[in-house]
PDB file of C-alpha atoms in Angstrom:
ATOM      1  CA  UNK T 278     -65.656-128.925  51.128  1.00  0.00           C
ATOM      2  CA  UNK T 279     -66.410-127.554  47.727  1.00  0.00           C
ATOM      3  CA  UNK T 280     -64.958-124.926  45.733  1.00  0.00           C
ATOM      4  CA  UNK T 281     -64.975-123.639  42.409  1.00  0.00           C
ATOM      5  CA  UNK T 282     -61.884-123.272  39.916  1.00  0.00           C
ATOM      6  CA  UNK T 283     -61.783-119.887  38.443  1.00  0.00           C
ATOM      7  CA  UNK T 284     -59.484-117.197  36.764  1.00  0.00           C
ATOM      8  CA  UNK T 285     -60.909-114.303  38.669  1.00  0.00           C
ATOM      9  CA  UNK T 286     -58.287-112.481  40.605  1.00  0.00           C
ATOM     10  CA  UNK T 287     -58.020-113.905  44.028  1.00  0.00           C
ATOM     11  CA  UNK T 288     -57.005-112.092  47.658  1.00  0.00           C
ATOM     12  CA  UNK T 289     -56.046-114.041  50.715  1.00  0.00           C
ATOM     13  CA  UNK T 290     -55.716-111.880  54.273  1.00  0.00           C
ATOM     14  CA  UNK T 291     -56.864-108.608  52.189  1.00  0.00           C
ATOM     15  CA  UNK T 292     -53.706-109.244  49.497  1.00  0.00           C
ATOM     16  CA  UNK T 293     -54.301-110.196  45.717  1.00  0.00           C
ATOM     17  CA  UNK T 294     -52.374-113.028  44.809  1.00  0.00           C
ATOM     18  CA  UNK T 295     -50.789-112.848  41.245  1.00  0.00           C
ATOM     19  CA  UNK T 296     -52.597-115.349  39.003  1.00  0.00           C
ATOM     20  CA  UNK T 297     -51.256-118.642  38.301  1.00  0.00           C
ATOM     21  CA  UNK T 298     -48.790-118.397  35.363  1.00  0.00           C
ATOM     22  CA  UNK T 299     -49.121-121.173  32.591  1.00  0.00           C
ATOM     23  CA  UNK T 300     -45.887-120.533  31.218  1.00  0.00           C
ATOM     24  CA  UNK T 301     -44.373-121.583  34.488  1.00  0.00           C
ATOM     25  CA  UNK T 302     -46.324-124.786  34.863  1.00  0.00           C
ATOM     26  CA  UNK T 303     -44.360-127.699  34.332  1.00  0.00           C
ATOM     27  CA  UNK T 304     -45.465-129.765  31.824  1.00  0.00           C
ATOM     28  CA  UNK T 305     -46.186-133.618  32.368  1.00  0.00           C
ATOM     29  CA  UNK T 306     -42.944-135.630  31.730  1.00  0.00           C
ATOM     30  CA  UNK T 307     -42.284-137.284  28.714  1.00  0.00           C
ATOM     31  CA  UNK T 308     -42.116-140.970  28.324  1.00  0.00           C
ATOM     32  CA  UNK T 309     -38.644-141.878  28.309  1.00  0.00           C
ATOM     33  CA  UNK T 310     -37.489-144.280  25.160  1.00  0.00           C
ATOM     34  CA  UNK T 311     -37.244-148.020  26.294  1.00  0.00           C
ATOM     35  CA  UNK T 312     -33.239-148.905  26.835  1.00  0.00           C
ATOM     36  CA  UNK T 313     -31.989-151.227  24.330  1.00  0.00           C
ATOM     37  CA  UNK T 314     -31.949-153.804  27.663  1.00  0.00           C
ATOM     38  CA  UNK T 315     -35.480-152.833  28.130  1.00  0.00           C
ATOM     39  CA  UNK T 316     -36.712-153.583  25.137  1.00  0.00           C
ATOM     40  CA  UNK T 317     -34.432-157.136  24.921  1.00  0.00           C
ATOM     41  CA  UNK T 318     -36.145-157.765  27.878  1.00  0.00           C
ATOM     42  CA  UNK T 319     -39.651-157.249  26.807  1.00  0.00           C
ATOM     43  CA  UNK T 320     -39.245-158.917  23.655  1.00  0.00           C
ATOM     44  CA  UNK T 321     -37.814-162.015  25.631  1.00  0.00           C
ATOM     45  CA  UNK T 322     -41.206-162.299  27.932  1.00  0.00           C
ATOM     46  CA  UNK T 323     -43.107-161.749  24.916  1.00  0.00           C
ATOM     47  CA  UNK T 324     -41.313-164.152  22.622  1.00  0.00           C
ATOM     48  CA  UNK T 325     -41.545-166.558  25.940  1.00  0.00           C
ATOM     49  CA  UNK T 326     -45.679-165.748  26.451  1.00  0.00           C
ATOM     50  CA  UNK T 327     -46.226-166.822  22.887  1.00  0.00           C
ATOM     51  CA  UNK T 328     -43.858-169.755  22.711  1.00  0.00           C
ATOM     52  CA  UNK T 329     -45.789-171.293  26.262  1.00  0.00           C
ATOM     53  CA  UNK T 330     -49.302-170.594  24.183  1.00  0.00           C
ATOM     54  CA  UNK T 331     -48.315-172.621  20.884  1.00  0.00           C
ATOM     55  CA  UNK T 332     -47.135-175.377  23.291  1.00  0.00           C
ATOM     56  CA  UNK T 333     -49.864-175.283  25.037  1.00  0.00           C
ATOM     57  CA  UNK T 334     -52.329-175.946  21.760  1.00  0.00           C
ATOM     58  CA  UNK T 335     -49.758-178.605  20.294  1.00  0.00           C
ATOM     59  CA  UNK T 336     -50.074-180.456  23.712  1.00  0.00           C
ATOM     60  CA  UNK T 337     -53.865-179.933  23.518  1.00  0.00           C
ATOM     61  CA  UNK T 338     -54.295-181.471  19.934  1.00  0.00           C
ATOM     62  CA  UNK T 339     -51.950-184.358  20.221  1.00  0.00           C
ATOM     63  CA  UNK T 340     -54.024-185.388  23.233  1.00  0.00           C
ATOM     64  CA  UNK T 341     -57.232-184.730  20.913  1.00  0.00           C
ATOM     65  CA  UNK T 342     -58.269-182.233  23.570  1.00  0.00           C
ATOM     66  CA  UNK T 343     -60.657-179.468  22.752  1.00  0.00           C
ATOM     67  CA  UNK T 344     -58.880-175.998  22.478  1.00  0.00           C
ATOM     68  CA  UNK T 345     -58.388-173.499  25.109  1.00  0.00           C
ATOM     69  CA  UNK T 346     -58.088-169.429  24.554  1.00  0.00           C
ATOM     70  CA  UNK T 347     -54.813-169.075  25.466  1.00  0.00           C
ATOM     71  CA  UNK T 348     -54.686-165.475  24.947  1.00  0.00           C
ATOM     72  CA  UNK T 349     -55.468-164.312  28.430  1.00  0.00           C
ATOM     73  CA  UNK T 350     -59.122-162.838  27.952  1.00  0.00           C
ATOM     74  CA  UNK T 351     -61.222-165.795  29.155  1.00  0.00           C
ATOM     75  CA  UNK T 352     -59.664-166.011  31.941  1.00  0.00           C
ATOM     76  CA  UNK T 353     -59.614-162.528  32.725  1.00  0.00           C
ATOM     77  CA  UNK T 354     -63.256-162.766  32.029  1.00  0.00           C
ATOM     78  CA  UNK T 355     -63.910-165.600  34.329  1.00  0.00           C
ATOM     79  CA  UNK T 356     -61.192-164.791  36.891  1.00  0.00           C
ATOM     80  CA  UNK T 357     -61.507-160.993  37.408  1.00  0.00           C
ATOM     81  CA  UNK T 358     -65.105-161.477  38.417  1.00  0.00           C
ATOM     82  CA  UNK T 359     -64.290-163.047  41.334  1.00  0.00           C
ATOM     83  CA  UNK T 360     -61.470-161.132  42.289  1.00  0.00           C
ATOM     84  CA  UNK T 361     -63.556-157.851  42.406  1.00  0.00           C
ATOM     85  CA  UNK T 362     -66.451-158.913  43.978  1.00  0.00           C
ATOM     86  CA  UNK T 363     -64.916-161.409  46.817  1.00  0.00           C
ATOM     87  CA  UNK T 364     -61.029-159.807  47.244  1.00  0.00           C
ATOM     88  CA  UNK T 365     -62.087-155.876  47.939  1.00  0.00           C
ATOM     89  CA  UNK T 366     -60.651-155.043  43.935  1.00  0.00           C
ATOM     90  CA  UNK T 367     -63.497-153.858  42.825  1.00  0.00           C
ATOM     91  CA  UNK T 368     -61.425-151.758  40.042  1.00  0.00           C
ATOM     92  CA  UNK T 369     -58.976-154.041  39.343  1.00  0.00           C
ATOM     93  CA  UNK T 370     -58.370-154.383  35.679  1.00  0.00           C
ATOM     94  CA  UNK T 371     -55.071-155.627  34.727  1.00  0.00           C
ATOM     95  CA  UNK T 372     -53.975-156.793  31.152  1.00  0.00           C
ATOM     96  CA  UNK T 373     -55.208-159.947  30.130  1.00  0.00           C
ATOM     97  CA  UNK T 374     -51.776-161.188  28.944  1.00  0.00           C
ATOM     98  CA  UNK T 375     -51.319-161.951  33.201  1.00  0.00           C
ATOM     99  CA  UNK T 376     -53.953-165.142  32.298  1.00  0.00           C
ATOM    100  CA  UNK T 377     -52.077-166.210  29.134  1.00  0.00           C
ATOM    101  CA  UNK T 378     -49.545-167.180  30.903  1.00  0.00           C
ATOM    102  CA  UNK T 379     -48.907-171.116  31.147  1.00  0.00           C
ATOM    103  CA  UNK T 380     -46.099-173.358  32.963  1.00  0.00           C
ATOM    104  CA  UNK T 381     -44.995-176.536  32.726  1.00  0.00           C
ATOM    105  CA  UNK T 382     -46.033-178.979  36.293  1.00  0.00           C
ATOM    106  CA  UNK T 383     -43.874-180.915  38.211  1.00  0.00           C
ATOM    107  CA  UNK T 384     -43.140-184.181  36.230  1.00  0.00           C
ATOM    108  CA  UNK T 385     -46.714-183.215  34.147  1.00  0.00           C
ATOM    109  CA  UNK T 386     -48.010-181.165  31.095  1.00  0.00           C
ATOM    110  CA  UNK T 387     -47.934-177.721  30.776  1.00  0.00           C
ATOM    111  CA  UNK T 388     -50.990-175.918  32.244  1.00  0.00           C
ATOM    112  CA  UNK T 389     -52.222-172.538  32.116  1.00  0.00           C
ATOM    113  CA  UNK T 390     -51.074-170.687  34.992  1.00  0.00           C
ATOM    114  CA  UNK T 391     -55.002-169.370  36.305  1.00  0.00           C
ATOM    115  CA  UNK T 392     -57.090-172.250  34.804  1.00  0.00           C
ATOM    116  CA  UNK T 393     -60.606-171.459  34.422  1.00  0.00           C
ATOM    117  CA  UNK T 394     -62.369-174.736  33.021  1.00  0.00           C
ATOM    118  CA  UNK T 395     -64.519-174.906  36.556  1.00  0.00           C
ATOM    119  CA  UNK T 396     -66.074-172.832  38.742  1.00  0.00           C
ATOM    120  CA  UNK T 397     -63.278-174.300  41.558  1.00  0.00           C
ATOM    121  CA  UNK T 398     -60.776-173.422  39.036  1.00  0.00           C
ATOM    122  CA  UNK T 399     -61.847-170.458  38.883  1.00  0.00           C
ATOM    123  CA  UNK T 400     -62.377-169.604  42.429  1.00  0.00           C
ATOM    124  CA  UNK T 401     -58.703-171.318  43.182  1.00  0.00           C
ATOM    125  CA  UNK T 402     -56.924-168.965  40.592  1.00  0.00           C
ATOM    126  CA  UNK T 403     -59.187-166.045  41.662  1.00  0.00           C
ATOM    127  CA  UNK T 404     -57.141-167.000  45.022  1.00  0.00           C
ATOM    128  CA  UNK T 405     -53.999-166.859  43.934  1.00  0.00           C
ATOM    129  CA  UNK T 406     -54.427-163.781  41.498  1.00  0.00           C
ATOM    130  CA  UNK T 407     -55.326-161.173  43.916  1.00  0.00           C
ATOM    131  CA  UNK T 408     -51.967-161.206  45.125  1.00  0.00           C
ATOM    132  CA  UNK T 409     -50.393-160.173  41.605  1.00  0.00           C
ATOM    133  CA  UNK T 410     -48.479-156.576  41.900  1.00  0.00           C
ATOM    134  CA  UNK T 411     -50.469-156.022  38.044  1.00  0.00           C
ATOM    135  CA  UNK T 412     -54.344-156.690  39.803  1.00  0.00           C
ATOM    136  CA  UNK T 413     -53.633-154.715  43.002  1.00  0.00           C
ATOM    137  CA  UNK T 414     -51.785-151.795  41.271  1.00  0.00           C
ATOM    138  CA  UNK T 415     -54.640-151.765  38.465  1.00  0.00           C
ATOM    139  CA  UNK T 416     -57.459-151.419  41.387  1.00  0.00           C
ATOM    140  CA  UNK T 417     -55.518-148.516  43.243  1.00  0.00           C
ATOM    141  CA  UNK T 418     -54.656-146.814  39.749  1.00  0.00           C
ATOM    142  CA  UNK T 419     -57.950-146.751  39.149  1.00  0.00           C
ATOM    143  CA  UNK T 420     -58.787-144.967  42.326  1.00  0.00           C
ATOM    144  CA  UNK T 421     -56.362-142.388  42.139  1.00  0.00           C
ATOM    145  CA  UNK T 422     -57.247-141.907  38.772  1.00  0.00           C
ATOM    146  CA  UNK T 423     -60.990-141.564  39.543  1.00  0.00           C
ATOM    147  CA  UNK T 424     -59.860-138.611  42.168  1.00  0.00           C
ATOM    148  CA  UNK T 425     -56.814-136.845  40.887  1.00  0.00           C
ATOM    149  CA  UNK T 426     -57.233-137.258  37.258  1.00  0.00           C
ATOM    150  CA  UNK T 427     -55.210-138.770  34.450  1.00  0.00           C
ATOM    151  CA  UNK T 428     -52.102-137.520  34.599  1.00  0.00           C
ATOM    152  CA  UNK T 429     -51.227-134.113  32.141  1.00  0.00           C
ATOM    153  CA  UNK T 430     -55.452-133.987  32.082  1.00  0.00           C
ATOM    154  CA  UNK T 431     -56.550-130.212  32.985  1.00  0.00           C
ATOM    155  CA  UNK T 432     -59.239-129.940  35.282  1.00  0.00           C
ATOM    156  CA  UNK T 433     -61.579-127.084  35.792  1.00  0.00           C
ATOM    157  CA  UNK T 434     -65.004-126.279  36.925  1.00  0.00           C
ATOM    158  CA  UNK T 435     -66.150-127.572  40.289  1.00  0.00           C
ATOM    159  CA  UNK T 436     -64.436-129.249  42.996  1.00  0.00           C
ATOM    160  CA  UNK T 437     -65.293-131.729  45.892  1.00  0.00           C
ATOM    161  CA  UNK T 438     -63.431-133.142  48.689  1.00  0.00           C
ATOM    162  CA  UNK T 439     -64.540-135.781  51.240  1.00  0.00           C
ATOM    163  CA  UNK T 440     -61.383-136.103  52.925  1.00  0.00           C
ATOM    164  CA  UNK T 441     -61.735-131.946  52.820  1.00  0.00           C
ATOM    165  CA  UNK T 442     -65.017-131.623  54.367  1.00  0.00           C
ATOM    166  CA  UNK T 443     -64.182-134.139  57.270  1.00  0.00           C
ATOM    167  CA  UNK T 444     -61.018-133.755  58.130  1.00  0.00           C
ATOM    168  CA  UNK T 445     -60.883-129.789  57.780  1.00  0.00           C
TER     169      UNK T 445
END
């Protein structure tokens, strides 16, 4: 179905209805402040993102290995790719920071967490990253997004609805 968003006064079973009222829209929430725990919190994963990265690049010289990005955006670069095309994400786009993330291996060096040197790497972290709450929430965000709207973002004009003009 289609239909048109308008100010023009508008009767339903031969009865005007009043017209919408902007004063007694609600607005769109406000972001709430972090919590002082919050914030500890987000500094901590931060602090610990950062501190895996330098390790990372001290491991990589002493071993007179060439240098990685550690940052997160090759790998999103390599890894989303995959993810969209072969996992049904199409619109998956989470932060990069979710690739910068590196661990240590049992009894080994510390690795980055979705290595991307190879195409099997790539393919094998691919795998494993289509499972993360950030990849799968950024895809259906996206979707909502594309058919509601940002959140607080006025629409007007014209109006379509496939779910509307099947299931009505």
């Amino acid at each position: 179905g289609e239909w048109e968003e308008t100010t023009q006064p508008l009767a339903f079973n031969g009865t005007e209805l009043k017209p919408p009222d902007p004063a007694a829209e609600v607005p769109p929430p406000k972001e709430e402040a972090l919590s002082a725990a919050q914030e500890q919190k987000y500094t901590e994963a931060d602090g610990e993102l950062q501190d895996g990265r330098q390790k990372i690049d001290q491991q990589r010289e002493a071993a007179e290995e060439e240098k990685l990005c550690t940052c997160g955006y090759v790998g999103k670069l390599k890894v989303m790719p995959i993810v969209c095309d072969e996992h049904g994400l199409s619109l998956a786009d989470p932060p990069k920071r979710i690739f910068a993330v590196v661990e240590a291996t049992p009894g080994g060096p510390l690795q980055q967490r979705f290595p991307h040197a190879t195409e099997d790497e790539c393919v094998g972290s691919a795998e494993r990253a289509k499972d993360l709450p950030e990849v799968v929430l950024s895809h259906h965000l996206a979707k909502v997004s594309a058919t509601l709207g940002r959140p607080g973002e006025r629409r007007g004009g014209a109006h379509t609805s496939a779910w509307y003009a099947r299931e009505a």
